[in-house]
Amino acid sequence: LKQCNVWLYLDAGHGGWLGWAANQDPAAQLFASVYTAVPNNRVRGLATNVANYNPLQLTVSDPVTQGNPTPDELSYVRAIGPKLTANGFPAYFIVDQGRSGVEKLRDAWGNWCNIEGAGSGMRPTSSTPDSLIDAIVWVKPGGESDGTSNTSATRYDSTCGLADAKKPAPEAGSWFQAYFEDLVRYANPAF
C-alpha cells in the first residue's frame, strides 16, 4: 500500500442507503473524517454499489426508488461528491456494475440477497460519464452467493428467503452456479 501507484477506495454503500437527502451530509462528514485521519493517505475515493443492483443511470423509473433524490449511482456520486470536497475529502469513485444489468427487480430497495433475474451490467472501464468516476468495476465475483435460503442454516438471513431472492441458494461466499448463469443470461449489454 505504500507504492505510489496503489490507491484505496472505501466502501460507500449506494444511493439507496446513503443517497437520501437526510443521509448525504452525515455520510460525507463521516467519510471525510476517516479520510483526514489516515496518515500517509493512499485513499483516492469511494466504491459505490459493491455487490448491489443499482444501475449507473436509470433508464426507466423504478418504484422502489420513489422519493430518493439519488435513484441511481450517477446521481448519488454527483450529489455526495461536492459534499465530500466541502468536508476536505476530494474523492473520486469506482462504481460496481457487476449485477446491475436489469432494472426494476427488487420488491424493496433494501433487498440485497441473490436477487432473482439479475444480470451483469456495464463492462469494467475507465471511460465514464463523469470526471468524478475513475472506473466502472465488477467487485463481487458473479457467482458468489450472498447467503443461503436454507432456513435451518446457522447463517440464514431472512432477506435470503424473500420472494425476490433466487432459491435454493448456498451459504454466503459459496459458488452459486445457477446465479452465475442468470447473470450471464440476463447481462445488459449482452455477452
PDB file of C-alpha atoms in Angstrom:
ATOM      1  CA  LEU A   1       0.000   0.000   0.000  1.00  0.00           C
ATOM      2  CA  LYS A   2       2.994   2.291   0.171  1.00  0.00           C
ATOM      3  CA  GLN A   3       3.527   2.154  -3.596  1.00  0.00           C
ATOM      4  CA  CYS A   4       2.862   5.421  -5.390  1.00  0.00           C
ATOM      5  CA  ASN A   5       0.630   3.680  -7.959  1.00  0.00           C
ATOM      6  CA  VAL A   6      -1.718   1.957  -5.472  1.00  0.00           C
ATOM      7  CA  TRP A   7      -4.920   3.686  -4.385  1.00  0.00           C
ATOM      8  CA  LEU A   8      -7.638   2.685  -1.934  1.00  0.00           C
ATOM      9  CA  TYR A   9     -11.363   3.215  -2.277  1.00  0.00           C
ATOM     10  CA  LEU A  10     -13.570   2.985   0.824  1.00  0.00           C
ATOM     11  CA  ASP A  11     -16.990   1.329   0.597  1.00  0.00           C
ATOM     12  CA  ALA A  12     -19.712   3.996   0.420  1.00  0.00           C
ATOM     13  CA  GLY A  13     -22.866   1.904   0.231  1.00  0.00           C
ATOM     14  CA  HIS A  14     -25.105   3.023  -2.610  1.00  0.00           C
ATOM     15  CA  GLY A  15     -27.683   5.656  -3.452  1.00  0.00           C
ATOM     16  CA  GLY A  16     -30.457   3.612  -1.870  1.00  0.00           C
ATOM     17  CA  TRP A  17     -28.776   3.656   1.528  1.00  0.00           C
ATOM     18  CA  LEU A  18     -26.869   6.929   1.767  1.00  0.00           C
ATOM     19  CA  GLY A  19     -28.315   8.951  -1.103  1.00  0.00           C
ATOM     20  CA  TRP A  20     -31.378  10.140   0.786  1.00  0.00           C
ATOM     21  CA  ALA A  21     -31.188  13.893   1.481  1.00  0.00           C
ATOM     22  CA  ALA A  22     -31.016  13.379   5.271  1.00  0.00           C
ATOM     23  CA  ASN A  23     -28.097  10.921   4.904  1.00  0.00           C
ATOM     24  CA  GLN A  24     -25.842  12.777   2.481  1.00  0.00           C
ATOM     25  CA  ASP A  25     -24.291  15.368   4.810  1.00  0.00           C
ATOM     26  CA  PRO A  26     -23.666  12.981   7.748  1.00  0.00           C
ATOM     27  CA  ALA A  27     -22.200  10.394   5.350  1.00  0.00           C
ATOM     28  CA  ALA A  28     -19.921  12.977   3.713  1.00  0.00           C
ATOM     29  CA  GLN A  29     -18.751  14.185   7.137  1.00  0.00           C
ATOM     30  CA  LEU A  30     -18.039  10.632   8.302  1.00  0.00           C
ATOM     31  CA  PHE A  31     -16.136   9.660   5.158  1.00  0.00           C
ATOM     32  CA  ALA A  32     -14.135  12.907   5.304  1.00  0.00           C
ATOM     33  CA  SER A  33     -13.226  12.289   8.951  1.00  0.00           C
ATOM     34  CA  VAL A  34     -11.920   8.829   8.056  1.00  0.00           C
ATOM     35  CA  TYR A  35     -10.005  10.259   5.106  1.00  0.00           C
ATOM     36  CA  THR A  36      -8.327  13.028   7.109  1.00  0.00           C
ATOM     37  CA  ALA A  37      -7.413  10.644   9.958  1.00  0.00           C
ATOM     38  CA  VAL A  38      -5.379   8.307   7.735  1.00  0.00           C
ATOM     39  CA  PRO A  39      -1.616   9.003   7.867  1.00  0.00           C
ATOM     40  CA  ASN A  40       0.278   8.811   4.568  1.00  0.00           C
ATOM     41  CA  ASN A  41      -3.075   8.730   2.877  1.00  0.00           C
ATOM     42  CA  ARG A  42      -3.483   6.410  -0.121  1.00  0.00           C
ATOM     43  CA  VAL A  43      -7.275   6.777  -0.152  1.00  0.00           C
ATOM     44  CA  ARG A  44      -8.363   8.151  -3.505  1.00  0.00           C
ATOM     45  CA  GLY A  45     -12.088   7.850  -3.061  1.00  0.00           C
ATOM     46  CA  LEU A  46     -15.139   5.692  -2.546  1.00  0.00           C
ATOM     47  CA  ALA A  47     -16.520   2.497  -4.042  1.00  0.00           C
ATOM     48  CA  THR A  48     -20.288   2.512  -4.526  1.00  0.00           C
ATOM     49  CA  ASN A  49     -22.874  -0.172  -5.194  1.00  0.00           C
ATOM     50  CA  VAL A  50     -20.492  -3.013  -4.276  1.00  0.00           C
ATOM     51  CA  ALA A  51     -22.343  -6.334  -4.722  1.00  0.00           C
ATOM     52  CA  ASN A  52     -25.588  -4.457  -5.321  1.00  0.00           C
ATOM     53  CA  TYR A  53     -28.045  -3.884  -8.140  1.00  0.00           C
ATOM     54  CA  ASN A  54     -28.367  -0.138  -8.779  1.00  0.00           C
ATOM     55  CA  PRO A  55     -27.702   0.924 -12.360  1.00  0.00           C
ATOM     56  CA  LEU A  56     -25.224   3.684 -13.076  1.00  0.00           C
ATOM     57  CA  GLN A  57     -28.077   5.613 -14.680  1.00  0.00           C
ATOM     58  CA  LEU A  58     -31.724   4.563 -14.601  1.00  0.00           C
ATOM     59  CA  THR A  59     -33.374   4.178 -17.972  1.00  0.00           C
ATOM     60  CA  VAL A  60     -36.872   3.646 -16.525  1.00  0.00           C
ATOM     61  CA  SER A  61     -38.431   4.796 -13.268  1.00  0.00           C
ATOM     62  CA  ASP A  62     -38.221   2.197 -10.508  1.00  0.00           C
ATOM     63  CA  PRO A  63     -40.982   2.335  -7.862  1.00  0.00           C
ATOM     64  CA  VAL A  64     -38.580   1.243  -5.084  1.00  0.00           C
ATOM     65  CA  THR A  65     -36.558   4.446  -5.571  1.00  0.00           C
ATOM     66  CA  GLN A  66     -39.548   6.790  -5.232  1.00  0.00           C
ATOM     67  CA  GLY A  67     -38.754   9.849  -3.150  1.00  0.00           C
ATOM     68  CA  ASN A  68     -34.986   9.346  -3.200  1.00  0.00           C
ATOM     69  CA  PRO A  69     -33.093  12.179  -4.937  1.00  0.00           C
ATOM     70  CA  THR A  70     -30.385   9.684  -5.979  1.00  0.00           C
ATOM     71  CA  PRO A  71     -32.219   6.774  -7.653  1.00  0.00           C
ATOM     72  CA  ASP A  72     -29.062   5.578  -9.422  1.00  0.00           C
ATOM     73  CA  GLU A  73     -25.331   5.625  -8.789  1.00  0.00           C
ATOM     74  CA  LEU A  74     -24.516   8.525 -11.108  1.00  0.00           C
ATOM     75  CA  SER A  75     -26.890  10.837  -9.249  1.00  0.00           C
ATOM     76  CA  TYR A  76     -25.507   9.551  -5.920  1.00  0.00           C
ATOM     77  CA  VAL A  77     -21.924  10.332  -6.974  1.00  0.00           C
ATOM     78  CA  ARG A  78     -22.930  13.769  -8.246  1.00  0.00           C
ATOM     79  CA  ALA A  79     -24.809  14.533  -5.015  1.00  0.00           C
ATOM     80  CA  ILE A  80     -22.256  13.346  -2.464  1.00  0.00           C
ATOM     81  CA  GLY A  81     -19.062  14.252  -4.354  1.00  0.00           C
ATOM     82  CA  PRO A  82     -19.284  18.029  -3.759  1.00  0.00           C
ATOM     83  CA  LYS A  83     -20.267  17.427  -0.120  1.00  0.00           C
ATOM     84  CA  LEU A  84     -17.139  15.309   0.372  1.00  0.00           C
ATOM     85  CA  THR A  85     -14.964  18.020  -1.191  1.00  0.00           C
ATOM     86  CA  ALA A  86     -16.560  20.656   1.062  1.00  0.00           C
ATOM     87  CA  ASN A  87     -15.562  18.497   4.041  1.00  0.00           C
ATOM     88  CA  GLY A  88     -11.932  18.141   2.947  1.00  0.00           C
ATOM     89  CA  PHE A  89     -12.128  14.869   1.003  1.00  0.00           C
ATOM     90  CA  PRO A  90     -11.569  15.428  -2.742  1.00  0.00           C
ATOM     91  CA  ALA A  91     -12.969  11.996  -3.550  1.00  0.00           C
ATOM     92  CA  TYR A  92     -13.190  10.077  -6.777  1.00  0.00           C
ATOM     93  CA  PHE A  93     -15.311   6.980  -7.229  1.00  0.00           C
ATOM     94  CA  ILE A  94     -15.393   3.488  -8.610  1.00  0.00           C
ATOM     95  CA  VAL A  95     -18.882   2.104  -9.251  1.00  0.00           C
ATOM     96  CA  ASP A  96     -19.696  -1.612  -9.207  1.00  0.00           C
ATOM     97  CA  GLN A  97     -21.983  -2.647 -12.064  1.00  0.00           C
ATOM     98  CA  GLY A  98     -21.378  -6.400 -11.938  1.00  0.00           C
ATOM     99  CA  ARG A  99     -25.041  -7.151 -11.125  1.00  0.00           C
ATOM    100  CA  SER A 100     -26.772  -4.038 -12.439  1.00  0.00           C
ATOM    101  CA  GLY A 101     -27.788  -5.054 -15.938  1.00  0.00           C
ATOM    102  CA  VAL A 102     -31.515  -5.462 -15.252  1.00  0.00           C
ATOM    103  CA  GLU A 103     -33.611  -2.735 -13.643  1.00  0.00           C
ATOM    104  CA  LYS A 104     -36.786  -2.927 -11.538  1.00  0.00           C
ATOM    105  CA  LEU A 105     -36.088  -6.348  -9.994  1.00  0.00           C
ATOM    106  CA  ARG A 106     -36.354  -5.807  -6.250  1.00  0.00           C
ATOM    107  CA  ASP A 107     -39.547  -5.719  -4.234  1.00  0.00           C
ATOM    108  CA  ALA A 108     -37.860  -3.221  -1.883  1.00  0.00           C
ATOM    109  CA  TRP A 109     -34.673  -1.206  -2.262  1.00  0.00           C
ATOM    110  CA  GLY A 110     -33.170  -2.779   0.837  1.00  0.00           C
ATOM    111  CA  ASN A 111     -33.400  -6.292  -0.608  1.00  0.00           C
ATOM    112  CA  TRP A 112     -29.901  -7.478  -1.385  1.00  0.00           C
ATOM    113  CA  CYS A 113     -29.729 -11.260  -1.383  1.00  0.00           C
ATOM    114  CA  ASN A 114     -29.210 -13.126  -4.690  1.00  0.00           C
ATOM    115  CA  ILE A 115     -31.866 -11.067  -6.473  1.00  0.00           C
ATOM    116  CA  GLU A 116     -33.765 -13.226  -8.967  1.00  0.00           C
ATOM    117  CA  GLY A 117     -33.323 -12.234 -12.611  1.00  0.00           C
ATOM    118  CA  ALA A 118     -30.245 -10.043 -12.112  1.00  0.00           C
ATOM    119  CA  GLY A 119     -27.831  -9.678 -14.996  1.00  0.00           C
ATOM    120  CA  SER A 120     -24.292  -8.420 -15.319  1.00  0.00           C
ATOM    121  CA  GLY A 121     -24.191  -4.727 -16.165  1.00  0.00           C
ATOM    122  CA  MET A 122     -21.770  -2.342 -17.831  1.00  0.00           C
ATOM    123  CA  ARG A 123     -18.371  -3.858 -18.521  1.00  0.00           C
ATOM    124  CA  PRO A 124     -15.458  -2.577 -16.419  1.00  0.00           C
ATOM    125  CA  THR A 125     -13.960   0.521 -17.992  1.00  0.00           C
ATOM    126  CA  SER A 126     -12.234   3.784 -17.194  1.00  0.00           C
ATOM    127  CA  SER A 127     -14.402   5.555 -19.775  1.00  0.00           C
ATOM    128  CA  THR A 128     -17.132   7.022 -17.550  1.00  0.00           C
ATOM    129  CA  PRO A 129     -19.881   9.652 -17.885  1.00  0.00           C
ATOM    130  CA  ASP A 130     -18.491  11.865 -15.098  1.00  0.00           C
ATOM    131  CA  SER A 131     -14.982  13.016 -14.181  1.00  0.00           C
ATOM    132  CA  LEU A 132     -15.650  12.065 -10.532  1.00  0.00           C
ATOM    133  CA  ILE A 133     -15.895   8.398 -11.555  1.00  0.00           C
ATOM    134  CA  ASP A 134     -12.495   6.796 -12.118  1.00  0.00           C
ATOM    135  CA  ALA A 135     -13.883   3.485 -13.307  1.00  0.00           C
ATOM    136  CA  ILE A 136     -16.801   1.132 -13.666  1.00  0.00           C
ATOM    137  CA  VAL A 137     -15.829  -2.132 -11.954  1.00  0.00           C
ATOM    138  CA  TRP A 138     -17.118  -5.586 -11.091  1.00  0.00           C
ATOM    139  CA  VAL A 139     -16.109  -6.126  -7.464  1.00  0.00           C
ATOM    140  CA  LYS A 140     -18.004  -9.186  -6.258  1.00  0.00           C
ATOM    141  CA  PRO A 141     -17.418 -12.406  -8.218  1.00  0.00           C
ATOM    142  CA  GLY A 142     -20.558 -13.015 -10.247  1.00  0.00           C
ATOM    143  CA  GLY A 143     -21.280 -16.496  -8.963  1.00  0.00           C
ATOM    144  CA  GLU A 144     -20.609 -15.847  -5.290  1.00  0.00           C
ATOM    145  CA  SER A 145     -23.722 -16.326  -3.166  1.00  0.00           C
ATOM    146  CA  ASP A 146     -24.934 -13.545  -0.876  1.00  0.00           C
ATOM    147  CA  GLY A 147     -26.392 -16.058   1.552  1.00  0.00           C
ATOM    148  CA  THR A 148     -28.319 -19.264   1.929  1.00  0.00           C
ATOM    149  CA  SER A 149     -32.057 -19.689   1.509  1.00  0.00           C
ATOM    150  CA  ASN A 150     -31.963 -22.700   3.858  1.00  0.00           C
ATOM    151  CA  THR A 151     -33.961 -21.529   6.894  1.00  0.00           C
ATOM    152  CA  SER A 152     -32.340 -24.158   9.143  1.00  0.00           C
ATOM    153  CA  ALA A 153     -28.785 -22.989   8.381  1.00  0.00           C
ATOM    154  CA  THR A 154     -26.862 -21.256  11.168  1.00  0.00           C
ATOM    155  CA  ARG A 155     -26.022 -18.284   8.928  1.00  0.00           C
ATOM    156  CA  TYR A 156     -29.506 -17.912   7.423  1.00  0.00           C
ATOM    157  CA  ASP A 157     -30.628 -14.314   6.898  1.00  0.00           C
ATOM    158  CA  SER A 158     -34.349 -13.793   6.291  1.00  0.00           C
ATOM    159  CA  THR A 159     -33.550 -11.452   3.380  1.00  0.00           C
ATOM    160  CA  CYS A 160     -32.346 -14.533   1.506  1.00  0.00           C
ATOM    161  CA  GLY A 161     -35.814 -16.056   1.868  1.00  0.00           C
ATOM    162  CA  LEU A 162     -37.737 -13.116   0.405  1.00  0.00           C
ATOM    163  CA  ALA A 163     -39.787 -13.505  -2.767  1.00  0.00           C
ATOM    164  CA  ASP A 164     -37.237 -11.667  -4.951  1.00  0.00           C
ATOM    165  CA  ALA A 165     -34.274 -13.815  -3.808  1.00  0.00           C
ATOM    166  CA  LYS A 166     -33.211 -16.728  -6.029  1.00  0.00           C
ATOM    167  CA  LYS A 167     -33.656 -20.119  -4.378  1.00  0.00           C
ATOM    168  CA  PRO A 168     -32.297 -22.569  -3.481  1.00  0.00           C
ATOM    169  CA  ALA A 169     -29.140 -20.657  -2.610  1.00  0.00           C
ATOM    170  CA  PRO A 170     -25.960 -21.908  -0.913  1.00  0.00           C
ATOM    171  CA  GLU A 171     -24.143 -20.287   2.016  1.00  0.00           C
ATOM    172  CA  ALA A 172     -22.688 -16.792   1.609  1.00  0.00           C
ATOM    173  CA  GLY A 173     -19.412 -16.881  -0.277  1.00  0.00           C
ATOM    174  CA  SER A 174     -20.095 -20.269  -1.852  1.00  0.00           C
ATOM    175  CA  TRP A 175     -20.237 -20.699  -5.606  1.00  0.00           C
ATOM    176  CA  PHE A 176     -23.813 -20.383  -6.896  1.00  0.00           C
ATOM    177  CA  GLN A 177     -23.783 -21.784 -10.438  1.00  0.00           C
ATOM    178  CA  ALA A 178     -27.442 -21.070 -11.246  1.00  0.00           C
ATOM    179  CA  TYR A 179     -26.993 -17.444 -10.194  1.00  0.00           C
ATOM    180  CA  PHE A 180     -23.860 -17.108 -12.300  1.00  0.00           C
ATOM    181  CA  GLU A 181     -25.738 -18.481 -15.300  1.00  0.00           C
ATOM    182  CA  ASP A 182     -28.519 -15.915 -14.746  1.00  0.00           C
ATOM    183  CA  LEU A 183     -26.003 -13.055 -14.611  1.00  0.00           C
ATOM    184  CA  VAL A 184     -24.673 -14.185 -17.985  1.00  0.00           C
ATOM    185  CA  ARG A 185     -28.128 -14.904 -19.463  1.00  0.00           C
ATOM    186  CA  TYR A 186     -29.585 -11.514 -18.444  1.00  0.00           C
ATOM    187  CA  ALA A 187     -26.453  -9.424 -18.959  1.00  0.00           C
ATOM    188  CA  ASN A 188     -27.020  -5.941 -20.357  1.00  0.00           C
ATOM    189  CA  PRO A 189     -25.165  -5.341 -22.545  1.00  0.00           C
ATOM    190  CA  ALA A 190     -25.352  -8.948 -23.655  1.00  0.00           C
ATOM    191  CA  PHE A 191     -22.219 -11.082 -23.885  1.00  0.00           C
TER     192      PHE A 191
END
